Amino acid sequence: MSYETDGVGNNMGEFVTGRVGEIAFASVQHLSLVAQSLVIATVLGVGIAALVYRNATFSAVANGVTAIGLTIPAFALIGLMVAPLGFGVTPAVVVVVFYAVLPILRNAVVGLAGVDQAVVESARGIGMSRFRTFWRVELPIAWPVILSGVRISGQMVMGIAAVAAFVLGPGLGGLIFQGLSRMGGAGSIESIVTAVVGVIVLALVLDLALLAIGRLTTPKGIRV
Amino acid sequence: MSDTATARSEGDERTITGKAIRLEGVTKRYPGQQRPAVDGVTLEIPAGQVVMLVGPSGCGKTTTLKMINRLIEPTEGRIVLGEEDVTDIDGDDLRRRIGYVIQAGGLFPHMTVAQNIAIVPKMLGWDDARVKERTTELLDLVSLDPDTYRDRYPKELSGGQQQRVGVARALAADPPVLLMDEPFGAVDPITRQRLQDELIRIQHELRKTIVIVTHDFDEAVKLGDWIVVFREGAHIAQYDTPERILAEPADEFVESFIGSGAGLKQLGLQRVRDVDLAEAVTARPGDSAADALARAEAAGHGHVVVVDERDRPLSWPSRRALQRMTSIPEAADPKTPVVGSGATLNDALDEMLVSSAGAALVTGHRGAFVGVITVEVVMAAISAVRAAASDAMAGAPVGTNASDPAARGSDG
Ligand SMILES: Nc1ncnc2c1ncn2[C@@H]1O[C@H](COP(=O)(O)OP(=O)(O)OP(=O)(O)O)[C@@H](O)[C@H]1O
Ligand SMILES: [Mg+2]
């Protein structure tokens, strides 16, 4: 047991030092893919939520789509994207955004629907337009709930983003595919473990960043 | 402001800053409901006056109020503000010119007090310096110290303070009209009474046109120049002064709505400053108790009022209590019944009920002691009000429903 651990440890060390440049590059690409997808997903999720949250039926549909969407295997979805979108970054972004939207959408609907109606009424009552009421009152008040959706999304799609490698997209997924394709061969396990550890570290980094963004963007009056 | 007029016959020279509101045959039918929630209401709300909308739950008070600023769009009818027909103008635009206050203030939790108040002026394009100045002015107006409260968030305020900020926000751009939907429904009775007094004082200064929905008839009597009593479908049962509604309810519906004790409710119509106050023997802390006692005996009074250096009452010891003292104590007695001269006789009676003396101390400018109000004076006032209310009032504003056969005109 101890021999094997040592062996893996030694090999891990060699693996990482030998390919530090490649790993660092893949990590940055991975984080960048996730971060940009999260931005797009936040805009989309909040946008869709803004269209549906006032209507009980639409909100129920949105929640249903969210629940079903999360059950679709990421591999299947990215496979389906190859035909229309080809290989590379585009299908990877589409798939990551798709999964990232779901928790954000659900939280945004909950958050916006949870804004005290009295507050909305008084905003309208003093002459704020529908749009201004949404932008200046409802969105800021719902923001902490939306942001916790963004954090859930970030954690979730950090792993999902690895499938991007399937369409030759960017990120740490490449190391996993290399390992899988040479399963049993030299360095295959090390490759996979490196990718997994990398994903976990990136997820922590991202979460801390989102936490900081949350502190900065949550109005003081509604901070808990 | 073509309709800005000088004040009415009450001998008050202050300028009215409010505008008249006219609802002309206004109806609201909610989708899927057979009977209209508001059924062809024609209502004249005179400039610079406070009109109270009362009636049973679901009778259409809120719907009527919200059609004035078109938060609810009328199905039929016209709304006229001053001389301007506002039925078809941009709703947001209209609402920026009308103050709106709801229960608990409806403040924006993510904005400070100052930011809440600044919203409408900013939308109207005021510059920062003017907005800041106005904020300070308004906080002063609603008796909140600007430096203490300006940067607080709503959650850092009490319910009563939130309500004050809500009023300040509604008044920010100096609108001619203020609409309030059960504004004091969410605060405790003591705070409510204070906020009511405050509103009376503010209205005394500003002379806006104010429409208030309430389910509290006593509140309507206390605050209203006019009261509209609605029945189901916003059918106007009576539109008259508080005095007349109490003295001559139009029908059984109004009578039952007023409830028992109409005589007592009339106490809400009269202010302490309007009645004769009794004199009292006063003393200051540190004075000789025996001396004060002697003066009280000479004047035939049972009690002595202890006042501080600015004449504010501290305590109200009886002669018996004075006999046990050597010098007058400095401590303020929190149980001393005190009412402001602007309080209603109703409030004064409340205060007396907790006092053993059957009377209350009255304070005037800056809380200085001015006299004593007794239960006998209050009783005499009831009879006087009843007699006076029977005198017909000419020039009452119009309030009718299209479908009522016997529509009431301005002179009955
Ligand atoms: N948005 C709406 N959709 C359908 N019906 C409504 C709506 N708002 C109010 N109503 C109905 O219209 C009628 C009048 O309602 P409104 O809110 O004006 O009553 P109210 O006099 O303010 O009552 P309360 O004292 O309980 O506040 C009620 O029967 C109510 O059920
Ligand atoms: Mg109501």
XYZ file of C-alpha atoms in Angstrom, chain A residues 116-130 132-133 135-141 219-224, chain B residues 66 69 71 91-93 95-96 98-100 102-103 105-111 116 119-120 123 153 155-156 169-170 181:
60
model
C -41.831 42.435 -1.213
C -44.793 43.528 -3.332
C -45.261 46.577 -1.143
C -41.820 47.785 -2.159
C -42.581 47.248 -5.847
C -45.913 49.011 -5.459
C -44.334 52.007 -3.808
C -41.723 52.170 -6.569
C -44.472 52.275 -9.179
C -46.485 54.613 -6.967
C -43.796 57.282 -6.944
C -43.469 57.144 -10.711
C -40.682 54.667 -11.450
C -41.260 52.978 -14.794
C -41.554 49.187 -15.076
C -36.541 51.315 -13.754
C -38.387 49.472 -10.995
C -33.369 47.632 -12.583
C -33.167 49.866 -9.526
C -35.364 48.041 -7.044
C -36.205 44.431 -7.822
C -32.850 43.332 -9.209
C -30.723 44.797 -6.383
C -33.029 43.286 -3.764
C -26.089 46.796 -1.251
C -25.226 47.351 2.401
C -28.848 47.740 3.461
C -29.710 44.143 2.576
C -26.481 42.432 3.602
C -27.125 39.897 6.307
C -55.104 53.938 -6.853
C -52.625 58.115 -9.657
C -51.693 52.631 -10.455
C -48.901 57.140 -15.883
C -45.305 57.301 -14.620
C -45.226 60.986 -15.391
C -47.225 59.532 -10.490
C -44.066 61.637 -10.192
C -48.424 62.788 -6.882
C -47.052 61.637 -3.545
C -47.877 58.072 -2.587
C -48.452 52.940 1.756
C -48.624 50.992 4.975
C -43.755 53.178 4.209
C -42.710 50.714 1.485
C -39.118 51.941 1.692
C -36.420 50.463 -0.532
C -34.346 48.300 1.818
C -31.180 48.575 -0.258
C -31.105 52.354 -0.214
C -34.978 56.804 -0.721
C -35.507 59.130 -5.915
C -38.244 61.316 -7.320
C -35.920 61.270 -11.744
C -30.887 51.928 6.058
C -33.872 48.130 8.659
C -32.097 50.412 11.108
C -40.153 60.514 0.199
C -43.684 61.149 -1.016
C -53.344 53.889 1.826
